[in-house]
Short mmCIF file of C-alpha atoms and ligand atoms in Angstrom, two decimals:
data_model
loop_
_atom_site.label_atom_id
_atom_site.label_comp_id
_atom_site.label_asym_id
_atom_site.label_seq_id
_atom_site.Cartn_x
_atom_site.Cartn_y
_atom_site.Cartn_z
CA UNK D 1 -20.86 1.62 24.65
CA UNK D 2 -19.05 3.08 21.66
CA UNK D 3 -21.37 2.53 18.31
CA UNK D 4 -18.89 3.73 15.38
CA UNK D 5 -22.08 3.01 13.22
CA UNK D 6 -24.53 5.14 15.68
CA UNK D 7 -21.63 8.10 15.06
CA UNK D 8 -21.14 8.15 11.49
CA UNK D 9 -23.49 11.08 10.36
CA UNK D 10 -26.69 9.42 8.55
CA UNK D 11 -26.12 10.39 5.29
CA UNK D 12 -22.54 8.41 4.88
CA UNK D 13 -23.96 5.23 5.79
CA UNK D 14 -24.84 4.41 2.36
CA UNK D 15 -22.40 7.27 0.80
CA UNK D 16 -21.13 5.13 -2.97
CA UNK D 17 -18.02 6.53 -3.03
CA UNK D 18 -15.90 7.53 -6.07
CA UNK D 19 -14.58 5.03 -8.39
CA UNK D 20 -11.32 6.05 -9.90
CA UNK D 21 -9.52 4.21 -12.62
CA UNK D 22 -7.41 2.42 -10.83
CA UNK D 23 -9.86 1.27 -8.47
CA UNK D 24 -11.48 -0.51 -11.28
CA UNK D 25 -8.15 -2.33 -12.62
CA UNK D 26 -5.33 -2.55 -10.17
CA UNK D 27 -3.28 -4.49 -12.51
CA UNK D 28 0.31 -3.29 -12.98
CA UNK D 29 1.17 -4.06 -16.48
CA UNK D 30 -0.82 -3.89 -19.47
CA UNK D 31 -1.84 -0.72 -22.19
CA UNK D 32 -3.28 2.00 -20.27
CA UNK D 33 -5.82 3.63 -21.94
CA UNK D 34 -8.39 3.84 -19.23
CA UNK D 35 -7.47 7.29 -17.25
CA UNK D 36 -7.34 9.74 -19.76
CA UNK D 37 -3.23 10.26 -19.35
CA UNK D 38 -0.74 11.82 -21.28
CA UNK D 39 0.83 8.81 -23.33
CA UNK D 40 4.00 10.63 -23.86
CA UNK D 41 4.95 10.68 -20.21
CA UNK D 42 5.47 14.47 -18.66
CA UNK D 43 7.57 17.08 -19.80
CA UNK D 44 9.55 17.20 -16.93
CA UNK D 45 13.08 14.84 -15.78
CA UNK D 46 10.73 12.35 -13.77
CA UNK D 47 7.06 11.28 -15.79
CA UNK D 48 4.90 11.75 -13.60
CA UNK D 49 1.97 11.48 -16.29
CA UNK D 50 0.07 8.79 -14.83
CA UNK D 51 -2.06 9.20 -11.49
CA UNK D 52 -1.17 7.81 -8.17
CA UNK D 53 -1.82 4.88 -6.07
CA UNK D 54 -4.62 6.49 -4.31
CA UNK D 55 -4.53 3.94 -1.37
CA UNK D 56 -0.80 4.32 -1.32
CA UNK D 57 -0.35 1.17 -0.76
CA UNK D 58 3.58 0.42 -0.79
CA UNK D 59 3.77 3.56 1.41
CA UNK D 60 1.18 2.31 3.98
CA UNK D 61 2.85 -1.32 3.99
CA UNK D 62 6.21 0.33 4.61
CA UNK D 63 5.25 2.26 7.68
CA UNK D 64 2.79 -0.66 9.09
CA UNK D 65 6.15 -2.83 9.11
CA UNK D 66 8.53 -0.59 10.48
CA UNK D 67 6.14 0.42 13.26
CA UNK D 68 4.44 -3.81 13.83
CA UNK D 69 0.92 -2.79 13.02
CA UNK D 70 -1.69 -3.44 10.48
CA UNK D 71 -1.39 -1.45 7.40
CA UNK D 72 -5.17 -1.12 8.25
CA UNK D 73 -4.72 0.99 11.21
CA UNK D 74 -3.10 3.61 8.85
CA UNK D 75 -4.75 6.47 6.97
CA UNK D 76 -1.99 8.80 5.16
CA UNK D 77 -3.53 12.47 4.53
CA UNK D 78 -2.38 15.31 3.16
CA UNK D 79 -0.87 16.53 6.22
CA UNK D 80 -2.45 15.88 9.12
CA UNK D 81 -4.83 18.73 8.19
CA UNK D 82 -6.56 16.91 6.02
CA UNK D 83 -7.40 13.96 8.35
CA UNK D 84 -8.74 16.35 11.45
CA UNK D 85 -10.94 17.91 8.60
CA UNK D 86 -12.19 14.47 7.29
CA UNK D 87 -12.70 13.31 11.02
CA UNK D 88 -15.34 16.61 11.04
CA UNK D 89 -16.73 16.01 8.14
CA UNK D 90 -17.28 12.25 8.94
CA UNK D 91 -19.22 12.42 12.20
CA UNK D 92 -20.26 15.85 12.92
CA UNK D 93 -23.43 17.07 11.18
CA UNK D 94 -23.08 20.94 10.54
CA UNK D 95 -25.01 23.37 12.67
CA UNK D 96 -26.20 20.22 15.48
CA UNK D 97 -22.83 18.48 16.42
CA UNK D 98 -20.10 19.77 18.50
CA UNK D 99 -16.26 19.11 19.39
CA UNK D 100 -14.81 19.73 22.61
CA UNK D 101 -10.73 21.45 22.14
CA UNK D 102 -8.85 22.19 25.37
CA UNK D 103 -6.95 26.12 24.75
CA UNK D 104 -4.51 26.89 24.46
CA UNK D 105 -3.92 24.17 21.80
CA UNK D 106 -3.56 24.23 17.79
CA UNK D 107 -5.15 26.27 15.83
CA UNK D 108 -6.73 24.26 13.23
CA UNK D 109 -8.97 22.05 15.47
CA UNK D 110 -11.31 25.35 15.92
CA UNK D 111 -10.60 26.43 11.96
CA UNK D 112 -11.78 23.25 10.41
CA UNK D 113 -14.63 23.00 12.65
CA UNK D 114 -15.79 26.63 11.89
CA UNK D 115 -15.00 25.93 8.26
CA UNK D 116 -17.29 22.79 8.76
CA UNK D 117 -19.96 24.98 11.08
CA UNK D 118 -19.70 22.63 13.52
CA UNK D 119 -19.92 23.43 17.80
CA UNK D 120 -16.35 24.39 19.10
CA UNK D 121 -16.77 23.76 23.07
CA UNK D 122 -13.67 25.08 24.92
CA UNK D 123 -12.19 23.31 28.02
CA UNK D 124 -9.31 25.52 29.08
CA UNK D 125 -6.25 23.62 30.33
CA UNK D 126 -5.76 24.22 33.97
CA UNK D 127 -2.88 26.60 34.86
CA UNK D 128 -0.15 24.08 34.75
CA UNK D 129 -1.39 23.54 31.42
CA UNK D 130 -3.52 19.94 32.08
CA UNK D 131 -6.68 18.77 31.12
CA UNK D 132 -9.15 19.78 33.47
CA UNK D 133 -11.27 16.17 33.46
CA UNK D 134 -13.79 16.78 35.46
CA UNK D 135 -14.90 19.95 33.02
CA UNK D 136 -14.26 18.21 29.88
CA UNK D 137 -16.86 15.47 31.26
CA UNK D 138 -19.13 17.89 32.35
CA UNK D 139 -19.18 19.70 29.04
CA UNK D 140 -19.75 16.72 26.60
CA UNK D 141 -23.65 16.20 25.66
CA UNK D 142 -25.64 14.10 23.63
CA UNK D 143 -24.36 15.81 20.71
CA UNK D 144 -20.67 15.65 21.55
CA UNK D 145 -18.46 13.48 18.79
CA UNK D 146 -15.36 14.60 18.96
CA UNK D 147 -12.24 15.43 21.60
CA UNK D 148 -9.22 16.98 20.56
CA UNK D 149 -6.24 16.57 22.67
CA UNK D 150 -3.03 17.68 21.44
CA UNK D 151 -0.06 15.69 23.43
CA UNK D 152 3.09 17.19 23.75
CA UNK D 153 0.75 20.36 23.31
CA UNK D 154 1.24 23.50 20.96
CA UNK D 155 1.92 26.10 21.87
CA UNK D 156 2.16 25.00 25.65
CA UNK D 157 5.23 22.82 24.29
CA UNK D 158 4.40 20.06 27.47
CA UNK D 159 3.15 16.91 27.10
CA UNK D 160 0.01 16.34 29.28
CA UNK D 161 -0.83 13.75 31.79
CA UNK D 162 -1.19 10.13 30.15
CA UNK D 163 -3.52 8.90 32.78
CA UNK D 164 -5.62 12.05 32.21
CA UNK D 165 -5.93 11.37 28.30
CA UNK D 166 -6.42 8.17 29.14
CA UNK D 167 -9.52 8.69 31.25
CA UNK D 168 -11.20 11.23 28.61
CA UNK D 169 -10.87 8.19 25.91
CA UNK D 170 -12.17 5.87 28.45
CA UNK D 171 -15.03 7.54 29.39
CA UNK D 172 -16.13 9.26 26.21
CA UNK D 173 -18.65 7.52 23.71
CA UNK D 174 -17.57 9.64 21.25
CA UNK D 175 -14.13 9.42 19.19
CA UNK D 176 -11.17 11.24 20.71
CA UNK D 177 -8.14 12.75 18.66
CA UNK D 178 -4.56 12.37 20.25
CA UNK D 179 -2.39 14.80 18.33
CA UNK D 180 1.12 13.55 18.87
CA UNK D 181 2.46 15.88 15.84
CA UNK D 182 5.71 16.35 18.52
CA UNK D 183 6.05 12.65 20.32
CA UNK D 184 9.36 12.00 18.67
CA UNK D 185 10.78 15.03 21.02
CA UNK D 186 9.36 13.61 24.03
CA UNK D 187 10.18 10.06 25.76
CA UNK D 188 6.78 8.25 26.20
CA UNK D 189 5.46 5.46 24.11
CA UNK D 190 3.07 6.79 21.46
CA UNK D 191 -0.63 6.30 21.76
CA UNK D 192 -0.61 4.07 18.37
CA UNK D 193 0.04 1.30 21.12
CA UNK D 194 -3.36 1.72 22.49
CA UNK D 195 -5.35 1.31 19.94
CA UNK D 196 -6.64 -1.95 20.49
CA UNK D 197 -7.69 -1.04 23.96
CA UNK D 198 -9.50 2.04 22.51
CA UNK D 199 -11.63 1.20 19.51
CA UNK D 200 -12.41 5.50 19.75
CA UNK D 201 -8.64 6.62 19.55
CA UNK D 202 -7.37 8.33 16.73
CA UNK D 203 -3.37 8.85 16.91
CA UNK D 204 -2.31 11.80 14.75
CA UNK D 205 1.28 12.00 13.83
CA UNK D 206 3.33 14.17 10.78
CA UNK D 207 6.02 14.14 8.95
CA UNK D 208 6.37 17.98 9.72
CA UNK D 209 8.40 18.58 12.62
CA UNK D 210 10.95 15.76 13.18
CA UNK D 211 11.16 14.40 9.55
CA UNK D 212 11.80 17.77 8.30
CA UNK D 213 9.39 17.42 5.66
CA UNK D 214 6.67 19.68 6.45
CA UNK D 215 7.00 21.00 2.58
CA UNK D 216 5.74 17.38 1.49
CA UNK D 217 2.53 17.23 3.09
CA UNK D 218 1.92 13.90 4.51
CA UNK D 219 0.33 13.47 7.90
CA UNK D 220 -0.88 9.63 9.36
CA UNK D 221 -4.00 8.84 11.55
CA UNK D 222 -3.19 6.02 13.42
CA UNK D 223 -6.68 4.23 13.90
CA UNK D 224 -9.02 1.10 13.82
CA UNK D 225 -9.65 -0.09 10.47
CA UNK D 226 -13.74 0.39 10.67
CA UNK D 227 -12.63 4.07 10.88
CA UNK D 228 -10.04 4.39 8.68
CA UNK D 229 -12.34 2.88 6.42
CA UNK D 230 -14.86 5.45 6.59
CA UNK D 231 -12.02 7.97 6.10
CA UNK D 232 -11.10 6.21 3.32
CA UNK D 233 -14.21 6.44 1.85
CA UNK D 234 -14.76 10.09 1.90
CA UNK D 235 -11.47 11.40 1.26
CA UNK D 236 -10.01 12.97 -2.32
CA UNK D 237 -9.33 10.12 -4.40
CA UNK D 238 -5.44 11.53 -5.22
CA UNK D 239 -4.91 12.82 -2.09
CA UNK D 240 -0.97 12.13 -1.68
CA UNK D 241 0.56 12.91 -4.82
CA UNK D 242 2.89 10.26 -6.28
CA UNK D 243 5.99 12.51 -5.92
CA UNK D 244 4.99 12.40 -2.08
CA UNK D 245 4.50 8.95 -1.81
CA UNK D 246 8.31 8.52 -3.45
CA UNK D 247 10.22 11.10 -0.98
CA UNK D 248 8.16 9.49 2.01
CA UNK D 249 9.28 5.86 0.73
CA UNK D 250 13.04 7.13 1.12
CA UNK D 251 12.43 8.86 3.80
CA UNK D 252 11.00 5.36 6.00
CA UNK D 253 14.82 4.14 5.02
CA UNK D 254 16.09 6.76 7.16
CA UNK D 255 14.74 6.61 10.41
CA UNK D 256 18.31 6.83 12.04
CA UNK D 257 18.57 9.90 10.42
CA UNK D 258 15.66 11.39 11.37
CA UNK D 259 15.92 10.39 15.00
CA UNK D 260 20.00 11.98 15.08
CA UNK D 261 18.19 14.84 13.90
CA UNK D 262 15.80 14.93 17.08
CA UNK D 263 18.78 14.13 19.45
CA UNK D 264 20.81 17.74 18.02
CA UNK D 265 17.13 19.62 18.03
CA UNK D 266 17.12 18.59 22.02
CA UNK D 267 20.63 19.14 22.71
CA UNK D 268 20.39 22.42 21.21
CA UNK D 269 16.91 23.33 23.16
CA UNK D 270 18.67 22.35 26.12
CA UNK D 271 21.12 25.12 25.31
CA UNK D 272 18.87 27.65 24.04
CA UNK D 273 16.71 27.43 27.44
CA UNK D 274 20.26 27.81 29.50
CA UNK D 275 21.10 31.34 27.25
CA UNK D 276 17.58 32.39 27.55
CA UNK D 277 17.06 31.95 31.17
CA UNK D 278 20.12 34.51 31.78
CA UNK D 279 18.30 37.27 29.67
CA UNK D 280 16.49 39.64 32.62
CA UNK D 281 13.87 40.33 30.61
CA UNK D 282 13.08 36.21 30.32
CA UNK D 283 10.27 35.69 33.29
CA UNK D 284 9.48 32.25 32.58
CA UNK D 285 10.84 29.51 29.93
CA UNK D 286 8.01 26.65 30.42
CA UNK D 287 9.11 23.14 30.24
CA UNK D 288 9.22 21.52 26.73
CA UNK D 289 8.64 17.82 25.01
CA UNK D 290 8.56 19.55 22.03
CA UNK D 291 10.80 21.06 19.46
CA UNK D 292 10.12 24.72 20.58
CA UNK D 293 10.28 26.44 24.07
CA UNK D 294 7.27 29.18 25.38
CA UNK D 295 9.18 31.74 26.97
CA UNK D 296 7.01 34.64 29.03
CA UNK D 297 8.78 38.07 28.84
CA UNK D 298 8.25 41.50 29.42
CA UNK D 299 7.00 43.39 26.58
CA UNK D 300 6.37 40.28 24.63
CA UNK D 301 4.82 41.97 21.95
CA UNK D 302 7.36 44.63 21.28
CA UNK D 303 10.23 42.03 21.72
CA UNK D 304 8.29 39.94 18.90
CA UNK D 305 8.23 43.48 16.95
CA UNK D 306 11.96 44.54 17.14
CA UNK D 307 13.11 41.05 16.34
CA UNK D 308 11.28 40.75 13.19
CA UNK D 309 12.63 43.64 12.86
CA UNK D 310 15.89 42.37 13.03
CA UNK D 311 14.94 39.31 10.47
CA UNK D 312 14.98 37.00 13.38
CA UNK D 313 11.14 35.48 13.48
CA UNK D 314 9.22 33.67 16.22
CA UNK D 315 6.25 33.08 16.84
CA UNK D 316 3.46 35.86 18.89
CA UNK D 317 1.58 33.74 21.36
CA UNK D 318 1.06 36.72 23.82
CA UNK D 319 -2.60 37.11 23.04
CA UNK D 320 -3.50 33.58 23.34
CA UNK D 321 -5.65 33.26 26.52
CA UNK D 322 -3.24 31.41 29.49
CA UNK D 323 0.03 32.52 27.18
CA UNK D 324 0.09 36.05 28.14
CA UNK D 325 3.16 38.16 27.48
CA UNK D 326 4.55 34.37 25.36
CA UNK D 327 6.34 34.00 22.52
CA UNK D 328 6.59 30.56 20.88
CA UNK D 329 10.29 29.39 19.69
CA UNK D 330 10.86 27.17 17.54
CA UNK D 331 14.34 25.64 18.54
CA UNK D 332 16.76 26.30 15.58
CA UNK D 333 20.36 25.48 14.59
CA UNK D 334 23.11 26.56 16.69
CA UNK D 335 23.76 29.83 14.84
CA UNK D 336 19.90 30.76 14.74
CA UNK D 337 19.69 30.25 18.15
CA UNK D 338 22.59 32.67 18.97
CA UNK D 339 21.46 34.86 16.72
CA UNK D 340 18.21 34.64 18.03
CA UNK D 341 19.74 35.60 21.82
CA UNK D 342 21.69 37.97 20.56
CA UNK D 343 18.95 40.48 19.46
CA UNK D 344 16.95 40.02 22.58
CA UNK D 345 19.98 40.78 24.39
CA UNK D 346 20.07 44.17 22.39
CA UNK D 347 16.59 44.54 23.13
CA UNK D 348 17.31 44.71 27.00
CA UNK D 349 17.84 48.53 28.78
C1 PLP V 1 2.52 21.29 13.17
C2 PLP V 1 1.35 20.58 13.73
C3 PLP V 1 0.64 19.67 12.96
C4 PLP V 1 1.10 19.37 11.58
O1 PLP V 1 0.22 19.57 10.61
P1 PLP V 1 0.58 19.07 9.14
O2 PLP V 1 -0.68 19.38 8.44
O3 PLP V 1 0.87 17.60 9.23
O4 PLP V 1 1.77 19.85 8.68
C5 PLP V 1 -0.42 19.00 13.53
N1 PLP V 1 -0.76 19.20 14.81
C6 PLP V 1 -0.07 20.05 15.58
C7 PLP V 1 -0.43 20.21 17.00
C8 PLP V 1 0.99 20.78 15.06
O5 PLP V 1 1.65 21.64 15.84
#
């Protein structure tokens, strides 16, 4: 039923991709001469002067252990940007293909497709913010590669019904995209587990949000290795710089860390919900698995106007279609947050 081949847009099939240096000698040791580097090493603390693994190898190794998978079922992009633009570019033939996204969800699933001139087909999430199934089935067509499904869900914040993503991937001969960019915030098992079951699931996940590296760039797709091959293939040959592939190697040593990190960013959402909810002007604080809270108020707009004003900055969701009168919040430290409910406060009559 589900023909990666048959998918793969015509012209890729026999795609020779680029050669780089060190694709042609993977040695270690030895006189490099064959790259074109600077000899002298860079001119900063650190040389940086000669070019990356470019399959980031170490990295992916790292990761595959800590996590007891294949380092074959990893791609690393450069964020995980890159890899929903690849995943585009890889199956969906400009100006005939389409994608099906379910608004209100992230922004860049629509972006890169435009970019890409590729068929957006919107499924709205029902009111309680779900996937409606029985639309999403009806809207795929022969044309159809792609589903997006962003679980926990920006800017919704909740994280949608398992046996409903389930059923889309099980029913669709096409590839669908699980965006789990927030699953360390929520409690479920992550998707990655299921990818034997599903030979179509692609598992995004980023070192953005949780890891506090969002100024690195390094997003994973969690798939199959026929497709991460074929992302492989058509991706930049440098695409993780080597100074990424060193912080995210130190950062793998800290997972601890990073999940004490998660446990304060809850603790204090839990709080920052509890101040809100006492604000009159509050109507609705929608349940979160995520790291931010979408809180309806009155006025939305002009509250998101005064507190810029103010130097305190969230995020305007109140024109997005089933967010009306929202702001998005991303849940700060302790002192942000007060400060944060502090100027709505002032805000109130
Ligand atoms: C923040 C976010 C990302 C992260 O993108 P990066 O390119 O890895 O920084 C991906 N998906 C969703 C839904 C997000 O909210």
């Amino acid at each position: 039923m589900f023909d990666l081949e048959q998918l793969l847009r015509p012209h890729l099939r026999t795609l020779v991709p680029y050669s780089s240096a060190r694709d042609d000698y993977q040695g270690t040791q030895g006189v490099f001469l064959d790259a074109n580097e600077n000899p002298f090493g860079s001119i900063t603390d650190q040389d940086w002067n000669r070019y990356p693994d470019p399959y980031q190898r170490k990295l992916k190794e790292k990761l595959a252990g800590i996590r007891g998978i294949s380092a074959q079922n990893i791609y690393l992009g450069n964020g995980s940007d890159e890899p929903i633009d690849l995943l585009l570019r890889a199956f969906c033939e400009p100006g005939l293909d389409n994608v099906i996204i379910n608004p209100p969800t992230y922004g860049m699933y629509k972006v890169s497709a435009d970019i890409n001139n590729v068929e957006v087909r919107e499924v709205l999430l029902t009111e309680h913010f779900e996937l409606d199934v029985n639309q999403i089935f009806s809207s795929i067509g022969d044309k159809t590669k792609l589903i997006f499904i962003c679980s926990p869900n920006n800017p919704t914040g909740n994280d949608l019904s398992l046996d409903a993503i389930r059923e889309v991937i099980g029913g669709f001969r096409g590839i669908v995209i699980v965006d789990e960019a927030y699953i360390d915030f929520c409690s479920r098992a992550s998707f990655v587990e299921m990818l034997e079951e599903f030979p179509n699931l692609v598992v995004l996940q980023t070192f953005s949000k949780a890891w506090g590296l969002a100024g690195l760039r390094l997003g994973v797709a969690y798939c199959s290795e026929e497709i991460m091959v074929i992302l492989k293939k058509i991706k930049a040959p440098y695409n993780l710089s080597g100074l990424t592939q060193e912080v995210a190697m130190e950062a793998l040593d800290k997972w601890k860390q990073k999940d004490e990190m998660v446990k304060r960013i809850l603790e204090n959402r839990e709080k920052l919900r509890e101040d809100l909810s006492k604000i009159d002007s509050v109507m609705k604080i929608y349940p979160s698995d995520a790291n931010f809270l979408l809180v309806e108020m009155e006025d939305a707009h002009s509250r998101y106007q005064n507190l810029v004003e103010q130097g305190v900055i969230v995020r305007d969701r109140s024109g997005v279609i089933l967010c009306n009168d929202a702001l998005r919040i991303t849940v700060g430290t302790k002192q942000e947050n007060a400060r944060l409910v502090e100027e709505l406060k002032k805000t109130e009559k």
